[in-house]
Short mmCIF file of C-alpha atoms in Angstrom, two decimals:
data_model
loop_
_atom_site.label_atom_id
_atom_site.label_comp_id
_atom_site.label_asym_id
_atom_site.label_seq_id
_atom_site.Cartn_x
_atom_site.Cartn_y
_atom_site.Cartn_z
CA UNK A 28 0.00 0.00 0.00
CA UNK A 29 2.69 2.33 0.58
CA UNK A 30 4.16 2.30 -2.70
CA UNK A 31 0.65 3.90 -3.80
CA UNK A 32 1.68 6.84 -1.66
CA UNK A 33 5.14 7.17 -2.97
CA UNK A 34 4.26 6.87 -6.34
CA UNK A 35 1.37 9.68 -6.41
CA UNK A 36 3.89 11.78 -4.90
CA UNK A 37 6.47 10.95 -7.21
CA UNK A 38 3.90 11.76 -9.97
CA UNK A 39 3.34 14.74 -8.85
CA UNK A 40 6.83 15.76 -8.57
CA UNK A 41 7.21 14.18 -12.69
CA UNK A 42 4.16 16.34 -13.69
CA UNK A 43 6.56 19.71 -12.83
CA UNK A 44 4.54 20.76 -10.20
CA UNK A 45 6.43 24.15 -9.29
CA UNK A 46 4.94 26.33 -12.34
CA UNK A 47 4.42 29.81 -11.68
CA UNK A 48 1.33 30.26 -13.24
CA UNK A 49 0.13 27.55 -9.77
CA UNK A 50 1.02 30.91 -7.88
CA UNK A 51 -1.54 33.91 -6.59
CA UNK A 52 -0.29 36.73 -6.66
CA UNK A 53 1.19 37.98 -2.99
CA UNK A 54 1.49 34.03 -1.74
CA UNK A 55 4.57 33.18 -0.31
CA UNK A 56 4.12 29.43 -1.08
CA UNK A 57 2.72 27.81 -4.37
CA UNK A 58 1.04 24.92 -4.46
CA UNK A 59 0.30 22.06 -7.41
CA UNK A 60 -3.21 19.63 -6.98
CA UNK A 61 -2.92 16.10 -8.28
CA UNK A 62 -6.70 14.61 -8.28
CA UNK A 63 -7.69 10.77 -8.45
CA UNK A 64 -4.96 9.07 -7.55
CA UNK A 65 -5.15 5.22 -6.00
CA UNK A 66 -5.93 6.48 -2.42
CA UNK A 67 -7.64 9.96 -2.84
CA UNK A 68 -6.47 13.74 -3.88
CA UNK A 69 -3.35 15.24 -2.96
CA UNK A 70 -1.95 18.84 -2.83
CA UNK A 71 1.18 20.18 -2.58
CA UNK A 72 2.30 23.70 -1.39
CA UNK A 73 6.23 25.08 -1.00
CA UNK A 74 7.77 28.31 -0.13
CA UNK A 75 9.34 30.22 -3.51
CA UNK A 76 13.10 30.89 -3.75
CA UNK A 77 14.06 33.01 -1.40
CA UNK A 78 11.30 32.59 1.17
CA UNK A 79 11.74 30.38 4.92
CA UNK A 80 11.41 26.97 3.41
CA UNK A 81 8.72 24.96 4.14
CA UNK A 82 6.78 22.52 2.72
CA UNK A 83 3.22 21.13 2.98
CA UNK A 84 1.63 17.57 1.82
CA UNK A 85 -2.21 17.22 2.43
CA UNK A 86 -3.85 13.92 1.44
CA UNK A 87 -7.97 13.95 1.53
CA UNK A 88 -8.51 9.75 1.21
CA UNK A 89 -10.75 8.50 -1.21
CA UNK A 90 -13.19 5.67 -0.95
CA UNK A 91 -11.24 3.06 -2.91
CA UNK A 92 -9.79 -0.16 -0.88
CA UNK A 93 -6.57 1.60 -0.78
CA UNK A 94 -8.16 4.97 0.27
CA UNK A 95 -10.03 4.02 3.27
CA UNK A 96 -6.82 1.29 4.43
CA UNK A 97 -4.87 4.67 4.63
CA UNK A 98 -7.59 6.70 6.39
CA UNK A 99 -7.44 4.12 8.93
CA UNK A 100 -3.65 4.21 9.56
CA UNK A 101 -4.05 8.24 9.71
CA UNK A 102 -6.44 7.99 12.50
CA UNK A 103 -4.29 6.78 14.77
CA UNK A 104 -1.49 8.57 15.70
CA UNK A 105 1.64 5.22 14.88
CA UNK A 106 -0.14 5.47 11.47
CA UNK A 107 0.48 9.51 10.68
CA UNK A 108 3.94 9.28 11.58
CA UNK A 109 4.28 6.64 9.53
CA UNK A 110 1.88 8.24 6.26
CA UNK A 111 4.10 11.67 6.79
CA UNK A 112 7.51 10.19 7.12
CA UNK A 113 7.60 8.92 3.82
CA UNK A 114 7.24 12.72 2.29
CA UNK A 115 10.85 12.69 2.66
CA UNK A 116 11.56 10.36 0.40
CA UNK A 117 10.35 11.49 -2.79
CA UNK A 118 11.37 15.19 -1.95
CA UNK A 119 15.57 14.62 -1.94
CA UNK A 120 16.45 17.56 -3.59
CA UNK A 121 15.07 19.91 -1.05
CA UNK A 122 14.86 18.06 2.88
CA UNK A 123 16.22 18.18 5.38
CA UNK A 124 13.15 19.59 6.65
CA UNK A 125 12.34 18.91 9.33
CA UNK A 126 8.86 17.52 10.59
CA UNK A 127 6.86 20.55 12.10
CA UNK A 128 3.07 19.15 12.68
CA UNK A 129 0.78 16.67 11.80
CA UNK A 130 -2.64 17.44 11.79
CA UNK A 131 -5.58 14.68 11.23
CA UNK A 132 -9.13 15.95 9.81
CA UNK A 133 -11.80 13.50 10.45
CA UNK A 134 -14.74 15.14 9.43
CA UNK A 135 -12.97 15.89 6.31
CA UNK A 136 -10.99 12.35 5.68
CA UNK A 137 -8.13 14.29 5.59
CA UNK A 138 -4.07 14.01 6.72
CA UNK A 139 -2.00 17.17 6.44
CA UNK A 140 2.07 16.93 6.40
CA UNK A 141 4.18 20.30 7.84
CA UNK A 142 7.81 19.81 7.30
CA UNK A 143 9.69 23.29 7.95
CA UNK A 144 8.33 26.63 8.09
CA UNK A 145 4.31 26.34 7.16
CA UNK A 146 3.59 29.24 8.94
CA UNK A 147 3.22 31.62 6.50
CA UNK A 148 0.98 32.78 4.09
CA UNK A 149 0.14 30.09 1.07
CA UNK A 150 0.08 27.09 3.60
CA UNK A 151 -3.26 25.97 5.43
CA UNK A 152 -2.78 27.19 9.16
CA UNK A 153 -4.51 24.25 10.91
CA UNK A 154 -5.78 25.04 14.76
CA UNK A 155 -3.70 22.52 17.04
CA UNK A 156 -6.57 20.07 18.21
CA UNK A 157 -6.55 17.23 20.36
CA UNK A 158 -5.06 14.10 18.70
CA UNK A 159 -8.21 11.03 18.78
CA UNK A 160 -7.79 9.12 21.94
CA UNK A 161 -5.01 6.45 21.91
CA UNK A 162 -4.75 3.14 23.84
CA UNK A 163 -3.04 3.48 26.69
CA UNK A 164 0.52 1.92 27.20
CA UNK A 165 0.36 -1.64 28.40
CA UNK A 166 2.59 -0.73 31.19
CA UNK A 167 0.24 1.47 32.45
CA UNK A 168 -2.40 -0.96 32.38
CA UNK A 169 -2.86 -3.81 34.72
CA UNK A 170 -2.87 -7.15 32.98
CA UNK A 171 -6.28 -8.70 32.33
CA UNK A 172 -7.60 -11.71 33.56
CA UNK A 173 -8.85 -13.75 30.20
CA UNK A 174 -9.87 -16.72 32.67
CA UNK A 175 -13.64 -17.75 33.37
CA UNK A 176 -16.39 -17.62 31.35
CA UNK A 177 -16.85 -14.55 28.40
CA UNK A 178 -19.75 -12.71 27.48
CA UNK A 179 -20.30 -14.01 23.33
CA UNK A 180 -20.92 -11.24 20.85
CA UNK A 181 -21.25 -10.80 17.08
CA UNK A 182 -18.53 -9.18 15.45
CA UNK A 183 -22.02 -6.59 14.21
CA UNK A 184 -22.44 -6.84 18.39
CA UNK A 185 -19.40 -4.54 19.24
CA UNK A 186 -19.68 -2.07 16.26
CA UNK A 187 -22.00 -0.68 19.02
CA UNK A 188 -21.60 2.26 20.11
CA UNK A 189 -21.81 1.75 24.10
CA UNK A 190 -19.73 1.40 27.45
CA UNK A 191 -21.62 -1.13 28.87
CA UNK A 192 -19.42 -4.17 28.00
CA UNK A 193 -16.68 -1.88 30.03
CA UNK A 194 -14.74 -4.45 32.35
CA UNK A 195 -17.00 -7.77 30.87
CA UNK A 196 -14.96 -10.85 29.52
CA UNK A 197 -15.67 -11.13 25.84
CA UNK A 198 -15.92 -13.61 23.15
CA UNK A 199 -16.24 -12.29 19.14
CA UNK A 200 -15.30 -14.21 15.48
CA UNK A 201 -12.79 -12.28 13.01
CA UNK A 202 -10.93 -12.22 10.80
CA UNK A 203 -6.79 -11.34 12.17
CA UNK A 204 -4.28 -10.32 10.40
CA UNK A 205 -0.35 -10.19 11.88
CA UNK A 206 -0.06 -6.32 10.94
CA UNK A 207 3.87 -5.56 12.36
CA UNK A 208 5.98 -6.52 15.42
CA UNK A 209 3.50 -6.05 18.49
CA UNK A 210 0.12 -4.94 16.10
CA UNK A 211 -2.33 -7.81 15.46
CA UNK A 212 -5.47 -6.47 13.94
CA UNK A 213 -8.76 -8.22 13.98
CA UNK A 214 -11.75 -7.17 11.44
CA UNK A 215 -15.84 -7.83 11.10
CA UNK A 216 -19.09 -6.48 11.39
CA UNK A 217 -18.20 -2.61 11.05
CA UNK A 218 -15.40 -3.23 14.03
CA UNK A 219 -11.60 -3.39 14.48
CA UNK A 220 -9.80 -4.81 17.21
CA UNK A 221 -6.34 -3.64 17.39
CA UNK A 222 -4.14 -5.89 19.80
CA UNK A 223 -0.45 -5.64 20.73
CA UNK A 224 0.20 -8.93 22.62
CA UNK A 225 -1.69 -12.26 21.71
CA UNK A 226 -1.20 -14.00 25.32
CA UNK A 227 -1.62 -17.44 23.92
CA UNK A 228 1.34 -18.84 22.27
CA UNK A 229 -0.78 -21.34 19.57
CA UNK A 230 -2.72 -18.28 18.46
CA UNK A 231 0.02 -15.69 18.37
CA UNK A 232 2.21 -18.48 16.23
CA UNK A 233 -0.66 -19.42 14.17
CA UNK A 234 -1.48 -15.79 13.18
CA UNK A 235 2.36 -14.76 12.74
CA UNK A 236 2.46 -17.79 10.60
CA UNK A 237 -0.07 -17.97 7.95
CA UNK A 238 -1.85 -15.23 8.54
CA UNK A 239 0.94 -11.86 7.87
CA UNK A 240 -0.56 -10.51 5.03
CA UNK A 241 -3.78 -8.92 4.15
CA UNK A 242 -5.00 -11.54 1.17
CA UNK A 243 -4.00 -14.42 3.61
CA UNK A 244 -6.48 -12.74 6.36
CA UNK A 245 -9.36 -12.97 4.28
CA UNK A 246 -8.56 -17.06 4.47
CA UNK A 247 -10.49 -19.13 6.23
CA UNK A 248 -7.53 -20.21 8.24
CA UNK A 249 -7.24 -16.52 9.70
CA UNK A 250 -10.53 -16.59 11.20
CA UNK A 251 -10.21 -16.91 15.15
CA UNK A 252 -12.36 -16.53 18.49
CA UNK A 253 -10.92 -13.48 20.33
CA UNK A 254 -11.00 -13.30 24.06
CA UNK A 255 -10.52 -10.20 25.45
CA UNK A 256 -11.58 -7.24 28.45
CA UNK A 257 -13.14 -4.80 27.36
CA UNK A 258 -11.26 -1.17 27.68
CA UNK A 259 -13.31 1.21 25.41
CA UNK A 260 -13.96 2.32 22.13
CA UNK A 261 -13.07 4.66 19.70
CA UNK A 262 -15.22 5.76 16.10
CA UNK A 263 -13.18 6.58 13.10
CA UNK A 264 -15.07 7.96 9.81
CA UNK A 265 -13.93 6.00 6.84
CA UNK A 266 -16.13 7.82 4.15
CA UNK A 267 -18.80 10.00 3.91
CA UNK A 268 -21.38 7.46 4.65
CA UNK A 269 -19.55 4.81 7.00
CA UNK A 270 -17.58 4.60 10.15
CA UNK A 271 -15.68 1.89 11.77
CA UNK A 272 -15.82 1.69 15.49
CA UNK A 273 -12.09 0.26 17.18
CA UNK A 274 -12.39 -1.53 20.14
CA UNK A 275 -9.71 -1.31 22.81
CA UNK A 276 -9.08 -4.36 25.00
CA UNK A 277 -7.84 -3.38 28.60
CA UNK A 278 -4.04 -3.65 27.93
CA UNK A 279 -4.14 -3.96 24.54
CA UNK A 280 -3.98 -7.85 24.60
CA UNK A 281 -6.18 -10.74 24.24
CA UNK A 282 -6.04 -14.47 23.36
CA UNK A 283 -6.63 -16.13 19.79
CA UNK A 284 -8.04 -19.32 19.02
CA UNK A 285 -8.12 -20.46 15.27
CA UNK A 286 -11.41 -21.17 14.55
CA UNK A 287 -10.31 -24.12 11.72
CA UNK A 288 -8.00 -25.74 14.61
CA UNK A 289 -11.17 -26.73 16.42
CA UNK A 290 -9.49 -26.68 19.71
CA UNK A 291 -9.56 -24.39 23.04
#
């Protein structure tokens, strides 16, 4: 997926995207527009010759496959780091900038990139706002006891938007997929289950094994029975017309059972 990120921005770059004619009159920073690429439309803006340099990327995500897989990486804060820090490598000529802000626009589907000095006229100026909630760290969680009988919900169950499974033992069916060192991510009925340590050694070798890409989740053999406390949840807009809630286990971990192994 990244490489569809790369290579719009490479694209852009190819397309000579620093024509003066892309410039208002007065603006300190000109800016070029590349629309319909793989995961949504892009702009560009940089300070002329002469000016503080600075440059700005914003991304609004489309509703494609790839768009809304990258609108859900933005909304979390790992996932804009990673979006923004691979600006850098298409712009070589010009960076060493460094990275200045990151600002993530729900309502609008949108991810916006500061590297230098933005703060000038010809750049958005976004207001600072508070980043969506994160997970807290696992060390500042106490470890949850996954022992004793769960509450059993449809996947369609816990896209609900409620508190009152707060604390409860629960039992759900996805679909995991072994995302990156410490990031198993679990997917079904309008939910997303983002887990850092699978405490069950068959499930977390089972998922590491056949289950590390995205085509191999959609397997049978990467279907599993999650087990899991219930922290809290989080809503993410994925398009204009949907939203994905993310439920967060108390200490970000939980146990997986292969549903095609038949055993637990």
């Amino acid at each position: 997926m990244n490489r569809c990120l790369v290579g719009s921005l490479a694209f852009v770059l190819s397309a000579g995207w620093l024509p003066s004619s892309a410039l208002a009159q007065g603006e300190s920073a000109f800016c070029r527009t590349l629309e319909g690429t793989q995961i949504g439309d892009m702009k560009m803006c940089a300070s002329r010759d002469g000016a503080p340099k600075g440059l700005q990327v914003q991304i609004a995500f489309g509703d494609t496959g790839a768009g809304r897989t990258f609108a859900e990486d933005a909304a979390t804060e790992k996932g804009r780091k990673s979006l923004c820090a691979m600006v850098p490598e298409v712009f070589k000529q010009d960076l060493g900038l460094p990275s200045t802000g990151i600002h993530w626009l729900p309502k609008t589907n949108r991810l916006i990139c500061n590297f230098g000095d933005t703060n000038q006229p010809g750049f958005e100026q976004v207001v600072a706002q508070s980043p969506p909630p994160e997970p807290q760290k696992k060390s500042e969680q106490a470890m949850p006891d996954l022992t004793g009988p769960a509450k059993k919900l449809l996947a369609r169950d816990l896209a609900a938007q409620t508190s009152k499974w707060d604390g409860q033992r629960i039992e759900t069916t996805m679909s995991c997929f072994y995302a990156d060192r410490n990031d198993y991510r679990c997917i079904g009925g309008g939910t997303r289950i983002d887990v850092s340590r699978v405490a069950n050694a068959e499930g977390r070798q089972w998922v590491e094994d056949r289950c590390d890409t995205l085509s191999k989740s959609t397997s049978r053999a990467c279907n599993f029975r999650i087990v899991f406390v219930y922290g809290r949840y989080t809503t993410h807009r994925v398009s204009d017309r949907s939203e994905i809630t993310l439920v967060l286990p108390v200490g970000e971990v939980a146990e997986l059972y292969p549903v095609s192994s038949g055993r637990r």
